[in-house]
Short mmCIF file of C-alpha atoms in Angstrom, two decimals:
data_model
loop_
_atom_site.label_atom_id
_atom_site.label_comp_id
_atom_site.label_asym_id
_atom_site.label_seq_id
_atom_site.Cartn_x
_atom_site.Cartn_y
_atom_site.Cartn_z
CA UNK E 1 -119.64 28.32 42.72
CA UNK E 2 -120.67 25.37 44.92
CA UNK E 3 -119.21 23.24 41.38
CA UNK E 4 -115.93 24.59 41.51
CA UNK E 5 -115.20 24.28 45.63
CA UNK E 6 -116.32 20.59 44.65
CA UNK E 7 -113.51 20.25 42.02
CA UNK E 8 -110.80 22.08 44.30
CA UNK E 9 -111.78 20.29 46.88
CA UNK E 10 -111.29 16.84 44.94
CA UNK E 11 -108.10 18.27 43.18
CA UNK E 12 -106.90 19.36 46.72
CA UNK E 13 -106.95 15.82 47.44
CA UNK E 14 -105.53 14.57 44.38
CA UNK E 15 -102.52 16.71 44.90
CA UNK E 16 -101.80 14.56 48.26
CA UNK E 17 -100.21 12.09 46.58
CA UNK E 18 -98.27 14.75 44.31
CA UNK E 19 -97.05 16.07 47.10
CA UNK E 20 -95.86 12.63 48.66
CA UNK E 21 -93.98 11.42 45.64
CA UNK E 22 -92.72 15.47 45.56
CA UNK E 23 -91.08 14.97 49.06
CA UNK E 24 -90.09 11.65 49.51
CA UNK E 25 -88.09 11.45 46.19
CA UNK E 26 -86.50 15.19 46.97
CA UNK E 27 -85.84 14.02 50.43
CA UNK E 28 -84.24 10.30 49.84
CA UNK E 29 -82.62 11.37 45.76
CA UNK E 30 -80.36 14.31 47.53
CA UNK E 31 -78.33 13.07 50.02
CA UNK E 32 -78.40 9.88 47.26
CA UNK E 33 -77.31 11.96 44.43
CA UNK E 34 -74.34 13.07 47.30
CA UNK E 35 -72.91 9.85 48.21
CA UNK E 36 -73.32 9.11 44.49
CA UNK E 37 -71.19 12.17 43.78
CA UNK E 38 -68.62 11.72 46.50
CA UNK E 39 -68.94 7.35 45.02
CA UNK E 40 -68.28 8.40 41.03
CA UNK E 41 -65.24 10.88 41.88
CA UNK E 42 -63.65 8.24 44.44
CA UNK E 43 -60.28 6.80 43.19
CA UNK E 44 -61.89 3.53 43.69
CA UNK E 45 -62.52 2.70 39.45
CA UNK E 46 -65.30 -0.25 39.98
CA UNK E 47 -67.44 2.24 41.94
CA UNK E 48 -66.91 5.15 39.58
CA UNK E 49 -67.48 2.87 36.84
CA UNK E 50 -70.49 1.52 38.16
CA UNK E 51 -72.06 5.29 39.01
CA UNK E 52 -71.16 6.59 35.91
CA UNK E 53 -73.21 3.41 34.19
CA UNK E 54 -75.83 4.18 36.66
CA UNK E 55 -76.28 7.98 35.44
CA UNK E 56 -75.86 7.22 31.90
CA UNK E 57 -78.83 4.39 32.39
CA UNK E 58 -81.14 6.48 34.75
CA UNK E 59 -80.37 10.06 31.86
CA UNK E 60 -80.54 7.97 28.96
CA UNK E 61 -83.97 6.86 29.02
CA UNK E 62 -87.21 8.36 29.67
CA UNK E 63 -88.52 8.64 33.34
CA UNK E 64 -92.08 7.48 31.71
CA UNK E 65 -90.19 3.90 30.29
CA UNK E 66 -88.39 3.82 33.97
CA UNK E 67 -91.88 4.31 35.71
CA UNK E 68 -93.27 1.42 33.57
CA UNK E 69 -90.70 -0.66 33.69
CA UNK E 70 -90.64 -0.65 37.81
CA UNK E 71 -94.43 -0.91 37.37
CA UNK E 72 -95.28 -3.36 35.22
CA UNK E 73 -91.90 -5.36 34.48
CA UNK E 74 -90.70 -6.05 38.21
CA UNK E 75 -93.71 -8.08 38.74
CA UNK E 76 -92.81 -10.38 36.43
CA UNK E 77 -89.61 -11.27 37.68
CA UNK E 78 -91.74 -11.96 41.14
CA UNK E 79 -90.65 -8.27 42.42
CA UNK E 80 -94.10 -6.88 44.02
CA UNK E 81 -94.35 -3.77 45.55
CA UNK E 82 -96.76 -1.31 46.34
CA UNK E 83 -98.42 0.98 43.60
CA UNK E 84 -96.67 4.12 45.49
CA UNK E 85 -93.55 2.39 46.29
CA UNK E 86 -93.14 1.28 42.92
CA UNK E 87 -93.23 5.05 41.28
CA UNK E 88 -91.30 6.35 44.30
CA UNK E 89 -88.28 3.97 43.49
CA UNK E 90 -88.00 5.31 40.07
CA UNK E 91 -88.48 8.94 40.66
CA UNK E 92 -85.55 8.10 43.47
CA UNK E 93 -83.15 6.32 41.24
CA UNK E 94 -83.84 8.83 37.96
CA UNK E 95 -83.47 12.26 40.07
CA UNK E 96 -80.63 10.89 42.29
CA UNK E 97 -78.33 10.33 39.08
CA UNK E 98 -79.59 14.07 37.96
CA UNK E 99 -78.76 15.18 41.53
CA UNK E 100 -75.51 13.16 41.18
CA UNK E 101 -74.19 15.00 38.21
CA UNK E 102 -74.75 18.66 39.66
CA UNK E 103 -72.56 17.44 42.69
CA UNK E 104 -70.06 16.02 40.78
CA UNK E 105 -69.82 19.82 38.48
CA UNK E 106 -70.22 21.30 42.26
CA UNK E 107 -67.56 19.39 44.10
CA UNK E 108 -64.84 19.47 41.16
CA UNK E 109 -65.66 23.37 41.09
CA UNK E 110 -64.15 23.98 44.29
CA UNK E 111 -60.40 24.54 43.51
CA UNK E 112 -57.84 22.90 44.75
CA UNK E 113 -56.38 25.26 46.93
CA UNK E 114 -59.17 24.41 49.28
CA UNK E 115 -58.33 20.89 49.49
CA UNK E 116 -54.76 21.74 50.34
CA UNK E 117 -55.30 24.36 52.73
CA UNK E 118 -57.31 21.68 54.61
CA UNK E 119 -54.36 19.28 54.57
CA UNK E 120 -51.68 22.17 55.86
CA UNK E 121 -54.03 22.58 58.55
CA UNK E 122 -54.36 19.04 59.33
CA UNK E 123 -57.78 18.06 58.50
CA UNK E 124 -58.89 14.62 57.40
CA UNK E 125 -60.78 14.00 54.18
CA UNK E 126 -63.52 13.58 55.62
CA UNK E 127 -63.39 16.98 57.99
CA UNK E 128 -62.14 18.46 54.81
CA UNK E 129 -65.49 17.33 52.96
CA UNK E 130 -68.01 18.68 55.47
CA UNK E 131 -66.54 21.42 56.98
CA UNK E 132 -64.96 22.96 54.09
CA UNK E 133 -65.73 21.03 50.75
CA UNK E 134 -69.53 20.83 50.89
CA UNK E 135 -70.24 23.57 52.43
CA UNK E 136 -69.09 25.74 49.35
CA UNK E 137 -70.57 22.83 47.39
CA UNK E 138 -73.92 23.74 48.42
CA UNK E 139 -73.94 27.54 47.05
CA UNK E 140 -72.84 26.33 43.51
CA UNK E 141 -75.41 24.13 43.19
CA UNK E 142 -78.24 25.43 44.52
CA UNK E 143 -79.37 26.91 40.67
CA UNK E 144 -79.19 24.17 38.98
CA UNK E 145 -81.15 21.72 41.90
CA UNK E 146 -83.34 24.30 42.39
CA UNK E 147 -84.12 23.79 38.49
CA UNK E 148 -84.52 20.12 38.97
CA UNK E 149 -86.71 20.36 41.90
CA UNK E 150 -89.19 22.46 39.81
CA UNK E 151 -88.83 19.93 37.06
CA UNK E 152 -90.07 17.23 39.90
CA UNK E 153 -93.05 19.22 40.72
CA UNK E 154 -94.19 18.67 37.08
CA UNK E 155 -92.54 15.44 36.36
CA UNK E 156 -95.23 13.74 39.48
CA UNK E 157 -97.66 14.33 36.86
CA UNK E 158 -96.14 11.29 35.00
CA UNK E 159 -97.61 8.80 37.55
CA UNK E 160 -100.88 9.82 35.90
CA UNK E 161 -100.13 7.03 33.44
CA UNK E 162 -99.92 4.25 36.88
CA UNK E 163 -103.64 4.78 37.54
CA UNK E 164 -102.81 6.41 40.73
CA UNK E 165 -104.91 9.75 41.27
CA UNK E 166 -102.49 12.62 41.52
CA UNK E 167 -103.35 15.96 40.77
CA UNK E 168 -103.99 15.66 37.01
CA UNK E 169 -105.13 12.55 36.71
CA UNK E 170 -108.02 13.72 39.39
CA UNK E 171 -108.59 16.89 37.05
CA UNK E 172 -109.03 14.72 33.93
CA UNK E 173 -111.82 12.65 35.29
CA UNK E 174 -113.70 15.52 36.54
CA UNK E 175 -113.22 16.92 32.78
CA UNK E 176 -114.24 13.53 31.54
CA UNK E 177 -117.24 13.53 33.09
CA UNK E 178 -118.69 17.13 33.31
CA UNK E 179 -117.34 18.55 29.93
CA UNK E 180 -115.89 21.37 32.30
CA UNK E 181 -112.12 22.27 31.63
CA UNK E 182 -112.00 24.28 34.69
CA UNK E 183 -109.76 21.59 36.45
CA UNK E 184 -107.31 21.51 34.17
CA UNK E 185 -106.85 25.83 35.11
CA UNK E 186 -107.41 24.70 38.85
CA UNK E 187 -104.41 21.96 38.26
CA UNK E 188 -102.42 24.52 36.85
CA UNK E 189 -102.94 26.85 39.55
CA UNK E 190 -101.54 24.35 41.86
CA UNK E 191 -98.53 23.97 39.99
CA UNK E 192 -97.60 27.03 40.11
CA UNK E 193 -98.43 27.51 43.11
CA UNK E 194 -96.11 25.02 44.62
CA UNK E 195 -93.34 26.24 41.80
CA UNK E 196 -93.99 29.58 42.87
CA UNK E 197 -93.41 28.56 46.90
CA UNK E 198 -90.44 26.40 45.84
CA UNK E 199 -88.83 29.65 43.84
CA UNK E 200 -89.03 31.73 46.80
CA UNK E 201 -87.28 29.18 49.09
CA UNK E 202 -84.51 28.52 46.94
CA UNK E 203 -84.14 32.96 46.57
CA UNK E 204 -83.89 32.42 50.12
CA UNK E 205 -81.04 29.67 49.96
CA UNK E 206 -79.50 31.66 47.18
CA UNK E 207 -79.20 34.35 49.44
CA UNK E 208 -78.36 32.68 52.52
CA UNK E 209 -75.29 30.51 51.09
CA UNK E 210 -74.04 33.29 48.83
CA UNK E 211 -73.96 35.97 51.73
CA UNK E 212 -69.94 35.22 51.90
CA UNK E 213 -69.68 35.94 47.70
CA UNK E 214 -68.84 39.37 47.42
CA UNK D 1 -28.94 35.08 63.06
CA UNK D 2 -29.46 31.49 63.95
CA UNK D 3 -27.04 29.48 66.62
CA UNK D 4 -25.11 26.94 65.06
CA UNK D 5 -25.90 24.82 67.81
CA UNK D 6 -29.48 25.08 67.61
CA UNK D 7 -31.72 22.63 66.88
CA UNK D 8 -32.34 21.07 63.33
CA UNK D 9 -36.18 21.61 62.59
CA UNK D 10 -35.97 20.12 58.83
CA UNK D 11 -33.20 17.96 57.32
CA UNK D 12 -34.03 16.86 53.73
CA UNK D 13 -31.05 14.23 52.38
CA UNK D 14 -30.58 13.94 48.98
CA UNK D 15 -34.37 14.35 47.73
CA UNK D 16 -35.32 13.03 44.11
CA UNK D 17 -38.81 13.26 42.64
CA UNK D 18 -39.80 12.54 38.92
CA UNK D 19 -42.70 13.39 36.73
CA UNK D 20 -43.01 10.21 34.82
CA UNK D 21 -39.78 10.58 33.27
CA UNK D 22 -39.21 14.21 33.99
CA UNK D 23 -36.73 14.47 37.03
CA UNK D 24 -38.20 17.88 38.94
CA UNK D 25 -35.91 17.60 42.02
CA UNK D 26 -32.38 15.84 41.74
CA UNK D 27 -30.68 15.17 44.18
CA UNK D 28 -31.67 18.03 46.92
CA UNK D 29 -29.77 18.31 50.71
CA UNK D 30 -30.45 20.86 53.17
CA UNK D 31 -30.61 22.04 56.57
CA UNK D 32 -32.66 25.03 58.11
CA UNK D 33 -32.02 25.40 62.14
CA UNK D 34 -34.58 26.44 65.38
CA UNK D 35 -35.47 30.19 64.10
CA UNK D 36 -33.70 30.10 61.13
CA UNK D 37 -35.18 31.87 57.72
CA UNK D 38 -34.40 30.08 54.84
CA UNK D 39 -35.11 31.21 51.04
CA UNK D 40 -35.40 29.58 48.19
CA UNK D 41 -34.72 31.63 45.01
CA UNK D 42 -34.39 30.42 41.24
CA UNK D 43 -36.27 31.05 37.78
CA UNK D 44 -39.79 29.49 37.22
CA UNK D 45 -39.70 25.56 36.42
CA UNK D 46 -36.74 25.17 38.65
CA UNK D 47 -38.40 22.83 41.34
CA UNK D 48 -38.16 25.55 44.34
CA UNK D 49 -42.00 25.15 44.95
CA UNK D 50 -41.97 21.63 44.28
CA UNK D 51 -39.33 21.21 46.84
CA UNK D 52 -41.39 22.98 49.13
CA UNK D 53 -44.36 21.21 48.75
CA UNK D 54 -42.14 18.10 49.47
CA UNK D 55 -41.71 19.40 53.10
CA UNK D 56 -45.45 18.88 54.00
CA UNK D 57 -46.42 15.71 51.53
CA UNK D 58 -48.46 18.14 48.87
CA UNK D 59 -46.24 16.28 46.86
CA UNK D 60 -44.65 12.99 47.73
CA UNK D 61 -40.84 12.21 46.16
CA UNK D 62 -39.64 8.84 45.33
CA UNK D 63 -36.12 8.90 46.83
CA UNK D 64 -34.58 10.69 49.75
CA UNK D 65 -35.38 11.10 53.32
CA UNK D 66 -37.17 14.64 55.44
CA UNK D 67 -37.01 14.95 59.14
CA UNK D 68 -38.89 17.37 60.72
CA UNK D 69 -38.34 18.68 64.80
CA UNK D 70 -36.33 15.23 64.40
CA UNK D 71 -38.94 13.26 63.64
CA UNK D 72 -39.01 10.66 60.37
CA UNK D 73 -41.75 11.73 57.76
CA UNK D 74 -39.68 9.37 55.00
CA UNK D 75 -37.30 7.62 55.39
CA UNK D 76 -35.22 5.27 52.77
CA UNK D 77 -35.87 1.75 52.90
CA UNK D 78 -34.51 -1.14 49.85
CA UNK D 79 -33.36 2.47 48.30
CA UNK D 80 -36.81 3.88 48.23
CA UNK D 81 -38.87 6.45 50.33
CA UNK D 82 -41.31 5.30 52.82
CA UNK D 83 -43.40 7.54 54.44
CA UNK D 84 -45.01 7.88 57.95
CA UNK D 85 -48.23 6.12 58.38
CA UNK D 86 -51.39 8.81 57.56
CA UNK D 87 -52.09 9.37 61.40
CA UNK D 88 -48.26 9.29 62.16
CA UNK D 89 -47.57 11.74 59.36
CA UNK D 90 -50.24 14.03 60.77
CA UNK D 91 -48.81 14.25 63.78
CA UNK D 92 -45.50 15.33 62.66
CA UNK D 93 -46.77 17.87 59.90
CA UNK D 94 -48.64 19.24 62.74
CA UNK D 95 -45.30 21.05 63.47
CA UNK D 96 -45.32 22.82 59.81
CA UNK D 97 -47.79 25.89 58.59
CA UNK D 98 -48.17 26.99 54.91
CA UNK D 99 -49.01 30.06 53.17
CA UNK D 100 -50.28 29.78 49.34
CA UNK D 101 -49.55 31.86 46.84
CA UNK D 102 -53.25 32.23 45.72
CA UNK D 103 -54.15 32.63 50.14
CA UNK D 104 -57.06 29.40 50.16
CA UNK D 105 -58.54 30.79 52.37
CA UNK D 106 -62.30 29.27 53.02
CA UNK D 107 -64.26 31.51 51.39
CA UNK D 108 -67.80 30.72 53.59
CA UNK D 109 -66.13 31.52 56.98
CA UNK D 110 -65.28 34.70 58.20
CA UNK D 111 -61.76 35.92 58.79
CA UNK D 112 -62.18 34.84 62.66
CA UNK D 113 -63.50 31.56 60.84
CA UNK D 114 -60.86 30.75 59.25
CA UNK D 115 -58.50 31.31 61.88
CA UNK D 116 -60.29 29.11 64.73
CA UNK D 117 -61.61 26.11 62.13
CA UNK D 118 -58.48 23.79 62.55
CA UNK D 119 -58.04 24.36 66.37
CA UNK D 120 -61.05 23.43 66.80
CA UNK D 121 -61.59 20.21 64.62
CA UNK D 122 -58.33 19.27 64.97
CA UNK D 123 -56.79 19.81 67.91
CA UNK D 124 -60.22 19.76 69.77
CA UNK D 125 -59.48 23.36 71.60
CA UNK D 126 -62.58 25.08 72.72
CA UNK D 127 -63.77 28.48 70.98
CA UNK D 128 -63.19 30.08 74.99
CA UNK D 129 -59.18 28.56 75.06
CA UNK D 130 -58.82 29.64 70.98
CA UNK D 131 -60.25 33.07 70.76
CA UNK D 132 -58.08 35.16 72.69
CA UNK D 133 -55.08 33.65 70.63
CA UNK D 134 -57.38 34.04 67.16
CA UNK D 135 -57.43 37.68 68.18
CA UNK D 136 -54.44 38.33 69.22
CA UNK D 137 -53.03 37.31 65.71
CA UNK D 138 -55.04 38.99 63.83
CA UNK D 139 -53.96 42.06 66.00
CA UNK D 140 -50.23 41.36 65.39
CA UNK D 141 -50.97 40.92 61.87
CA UNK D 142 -52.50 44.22 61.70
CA UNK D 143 -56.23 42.67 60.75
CA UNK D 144 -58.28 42.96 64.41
CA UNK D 145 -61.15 45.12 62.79
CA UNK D 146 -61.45 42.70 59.87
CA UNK D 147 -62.31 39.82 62.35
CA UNK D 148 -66.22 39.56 60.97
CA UNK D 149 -65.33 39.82 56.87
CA UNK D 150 -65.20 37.35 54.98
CA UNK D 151 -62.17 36.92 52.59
CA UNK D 152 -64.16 38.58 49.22
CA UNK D 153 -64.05 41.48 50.73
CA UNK D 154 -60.87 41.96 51.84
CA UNK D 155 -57.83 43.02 49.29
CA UNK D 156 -55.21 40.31 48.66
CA UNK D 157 -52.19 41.62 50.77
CA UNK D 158 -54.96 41.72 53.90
CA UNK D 159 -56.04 37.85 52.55
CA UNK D 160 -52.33 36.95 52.74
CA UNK D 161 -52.34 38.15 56.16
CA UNK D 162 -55.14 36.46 57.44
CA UNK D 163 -53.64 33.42 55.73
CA UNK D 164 -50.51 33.89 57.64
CA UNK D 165 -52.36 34.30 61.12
CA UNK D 166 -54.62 31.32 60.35
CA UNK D 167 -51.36 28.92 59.73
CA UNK D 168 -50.17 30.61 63.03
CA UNK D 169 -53.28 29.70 64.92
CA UNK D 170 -52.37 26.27 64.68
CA UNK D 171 -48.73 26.90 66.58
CA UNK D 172 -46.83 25.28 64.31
CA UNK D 173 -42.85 25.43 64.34
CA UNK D 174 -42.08 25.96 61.19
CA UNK D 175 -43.75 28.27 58.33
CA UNK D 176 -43.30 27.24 54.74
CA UNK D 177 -44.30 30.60 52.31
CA UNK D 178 -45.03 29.40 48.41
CA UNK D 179 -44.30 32.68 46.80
CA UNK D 180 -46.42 34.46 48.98
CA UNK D 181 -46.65 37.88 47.39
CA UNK D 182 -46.43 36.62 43.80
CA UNK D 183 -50.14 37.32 43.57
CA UNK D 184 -50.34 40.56 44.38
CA UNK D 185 -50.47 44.37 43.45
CA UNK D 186 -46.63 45.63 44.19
CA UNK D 187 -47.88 48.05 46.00
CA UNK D 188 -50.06 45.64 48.42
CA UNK D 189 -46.74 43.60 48.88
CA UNK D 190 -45.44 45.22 51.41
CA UNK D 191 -47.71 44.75 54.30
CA UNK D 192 -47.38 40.67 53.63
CA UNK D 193 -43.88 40.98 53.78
CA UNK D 194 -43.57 43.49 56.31
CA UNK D 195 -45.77 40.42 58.58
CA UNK D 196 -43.16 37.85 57.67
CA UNK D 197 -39.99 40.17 58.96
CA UNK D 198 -42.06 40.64 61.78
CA UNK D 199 -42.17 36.62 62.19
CA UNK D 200 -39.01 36.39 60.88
CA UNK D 201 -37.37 38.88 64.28
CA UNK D 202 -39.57 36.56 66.36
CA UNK D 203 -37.70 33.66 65.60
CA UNK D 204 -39.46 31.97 63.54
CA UNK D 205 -38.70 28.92 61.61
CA UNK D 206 -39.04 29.70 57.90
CA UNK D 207 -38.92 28.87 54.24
CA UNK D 208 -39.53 30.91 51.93
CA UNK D 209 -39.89 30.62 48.67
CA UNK D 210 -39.70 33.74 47.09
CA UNK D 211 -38.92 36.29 44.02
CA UNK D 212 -38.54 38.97 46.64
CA UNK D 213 -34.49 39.47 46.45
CA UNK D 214 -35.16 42.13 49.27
CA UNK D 215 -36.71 40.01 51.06
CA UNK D 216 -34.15 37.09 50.65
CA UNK D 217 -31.15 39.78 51.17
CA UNK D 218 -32.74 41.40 54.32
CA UNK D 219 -34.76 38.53 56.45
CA UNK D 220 -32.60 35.19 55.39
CA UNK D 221 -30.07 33.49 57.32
CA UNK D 222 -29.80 31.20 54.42
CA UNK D 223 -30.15 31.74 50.52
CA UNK D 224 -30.48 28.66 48.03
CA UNK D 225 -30.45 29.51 44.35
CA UNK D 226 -32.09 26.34 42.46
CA UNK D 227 -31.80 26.01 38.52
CA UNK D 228 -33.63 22.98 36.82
CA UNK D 229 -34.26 20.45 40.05
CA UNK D 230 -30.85 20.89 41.58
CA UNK D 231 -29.29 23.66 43.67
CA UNK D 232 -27.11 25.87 42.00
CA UNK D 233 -26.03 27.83 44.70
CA UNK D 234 -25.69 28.39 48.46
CA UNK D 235 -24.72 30.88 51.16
CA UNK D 236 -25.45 33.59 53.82
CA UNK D 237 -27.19 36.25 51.98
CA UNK D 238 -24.53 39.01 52.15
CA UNK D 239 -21.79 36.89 50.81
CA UNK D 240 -24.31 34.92 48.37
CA UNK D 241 -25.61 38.80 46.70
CA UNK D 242 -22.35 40.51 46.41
CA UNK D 243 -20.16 37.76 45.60
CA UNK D 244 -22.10 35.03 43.48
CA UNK D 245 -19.92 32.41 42.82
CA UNK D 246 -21.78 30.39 39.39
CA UNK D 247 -22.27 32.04 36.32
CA UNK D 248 -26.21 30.59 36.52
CA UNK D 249 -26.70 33.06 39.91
CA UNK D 250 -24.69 35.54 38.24
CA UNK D 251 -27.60 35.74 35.20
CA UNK D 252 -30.19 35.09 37.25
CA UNK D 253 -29.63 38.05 39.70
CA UNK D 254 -28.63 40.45 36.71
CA UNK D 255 -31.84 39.44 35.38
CA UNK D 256 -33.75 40.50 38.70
CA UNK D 257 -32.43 43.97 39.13
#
């Protein structure tokens, strides 16, 4: 008994730094994956161009090659930064062009009606965006980020492979060296666990945004 | 019916707009007066919405001038159109209301919502100086018990309605209708229209375009018959539906009764 609060306790703090590359990337890659949106269907064609390279680049490859390449490849070129800084800029880029594309669906699902309802009425593209635009944006979205924000939880576990002592890589060492696979049940408890927390809030977002859908 | 001496609220000289190659609007002149009701009638493809959506730069044209209160939105310069300036244009259309076909109405506000959004972003009115108005509308319009629902769960003709009241809610001076029951159940037409004879008797600046001959016969001071991107035909509506002059209004209103 006293051998397993030891391992939660451990894996409790091993899921700190989970939880840190959870939020930060969540809280910096949406508003990104926004402007990137509102950037890739501007009329200005260099920008879009340039996005739409970006998302190809960041979807194309594997997060695991990105996380390496920030890693271990930036250093080279005389870019040194910080072990967590490092893995937070790739999580940021790769699930800001994800969070990019589900605008982009979401903002050219609203139909043009809207946009020219606005402009009877007045309103600048930019009121147009936040009071009307986005706003509707939000609902449409919310499945499919609230998909990709479940993938995150499980995608930290990739930093495993940085030496930096997240969740699993905590519960592998404990395995390693008591031929006990109870952490790897404990880690999995904590996943779901924050999955199951993260499910609920979005049913509550869900519910909140679509209270106008009939 | 209008005063002939009454103000001119739109002017459009001799309008063209193109497609590419495709000439939608050739050529188009014409004049609608301080509380005048103007409809625009004519088969599909023949440029009557297009014309409309002229008025308030949903669609820009590449030759001809519009003036509206008497103020330039285009004008012609080296024998092209050049509009207002963005803010400038604004400021004129501010004057002009529209109601869709389909309603837009912003389907995450309520009805009271959609009524009070503009005043208040864009003319900067406080909720306290807009409400009374936003309910008063909505009582003339026959919707005061529907201020808290949102669109979804209203039927279209009580949509259109709140469509109509939220244009109104912005005071502008003249209403421009884009087949505004075409949408709609027959049998839910006749509240909308029964709200724009209402606006109409109130004097009103209007046009309307509209497959409603009823409508056009009853409620117009003015009835234009357009056939591919030109106007066909043009009169009072008592003269223009008892004694068409062209053949083309001749087969169209056969067609329509």
């Amino acid at each position: 008994m006293d051998n397993l609060m030891n391992t939660v306790i451990q894996m409790a703090e091993g899921s700190e730094i989970t939880l840190e590359i959870f939020f930060v990337t969540l809280i910096v890659a949406l508003p990104l994956g926004m402007l990137a949106a509102i950037g890739r269907l501007s009329p200005i064609a260099p920008l879009s161009r340039l996005l739409e390279f970006y998302v190809w680049l960041m979807r194309g490859t594997p997060l695991m090659l990105q996380l390496l390449f920030v890693y271990f490849a930036l250093p080279m070129v005389g870019i040194m930064l910080p072990d967590i800084a490092a893995a937070l800029l790739a999580f940021i880029l790769n699930y800001a062009a994800y969070f990019c594309e589900i605008f982009r669906a979401g903002i050219q699902s609203v139909p043009r009606g809207q946009y020219e309802a606005a402009k009877t009425l007045g309103m600048s593209y930019p009121l147009t965006m936040r009071r009307i635009i986005l706003p509707q944006v939000i609902r449409m979205v919310l499945p499919p980020i609230s998909n990709e924000t479940i993938n995150l939880v499980k995608d930290t576990s990739l930093i495993y492979i940085l030496a930096m002592n997240d969740l699993l890589r905590v519960a592998r060492t404990i395995v390693q060296r008591e031929f006990d696979m109870t952490p790897f049940v404990v880690a999995a408890v904590f996943y779901l666990a924050m999955t199951f927390v993260l499910t609920w809030m979005f049913k509550k977002l869900e519910a909140h945004y679509g209270r106008y859908a009939q | 019916m209008a005063d002939m001496h009454s103000e001119t609220m739109l002017r459009m000289t001799d309008i063209h707009k193109s497609y590419g190659r495709i000439e939608v609007l050739k050529g188009i002149n014409l004049e609608v007066r301080q509380g005048e009701v103007l409809a625009i009638i004519g088969p599909s493809g023949s440029g009557k919405s297009t014309l409309l959506r002229c008025i308030n730069r949903l669609e820009t044209i590449q030759s001809g001038e519009i003036e509206i209160c008497g103020q330039k939105l285009v004008h012609m310069e080296d024998g092209h159109s050049v509009y207002a300036a963005d803010d400038e244009a604004r400021r004129i259309l501010a004057s002009t209301g529209m109601v869709f076909q389909q309603f837009n109405l912003f389907p995450h506000m309520t009805v009271l919502e959609n009524l009070i959004e503009a005043p208040i972003h864009v003319k900067h009115e406080s909720r306290a100086e807009i409400l009374p108005y936003a309910r008063e509308l909505l009582e003339r319009v026959g919707l005061a018990d529907r201020a808290d629902y949102y669109p979804a769960q209203l039927s279209g003709g009580q949509q259109q309605r709140v469509a109509i009241a939220r244009a109104l809610c912005m005071r502008p001076q003249i209403m421009l209708f884009d087949e505004p029951t075409s949408a709609l159940d027959p049998e839910l037409t006749g509240e909308v229209l029964k709200t724009m004879r209402e606006l109409a008797e109130s004097h009103m600046t209007m046009v309307v375009v509209t497959h409603e001959m009823g409508f056009a016969r009853e409620a117009a001071n003015q009835v234009i018959f357009m056939a591919e991107g030109g106007i066909i035909e043009q009169g009072e509506p008592h003269e223009f539906f008892s004694h068409p002059r062209e053949e083309r209004t001749k087969a169209f209103l056969q067609s329509r009764l």
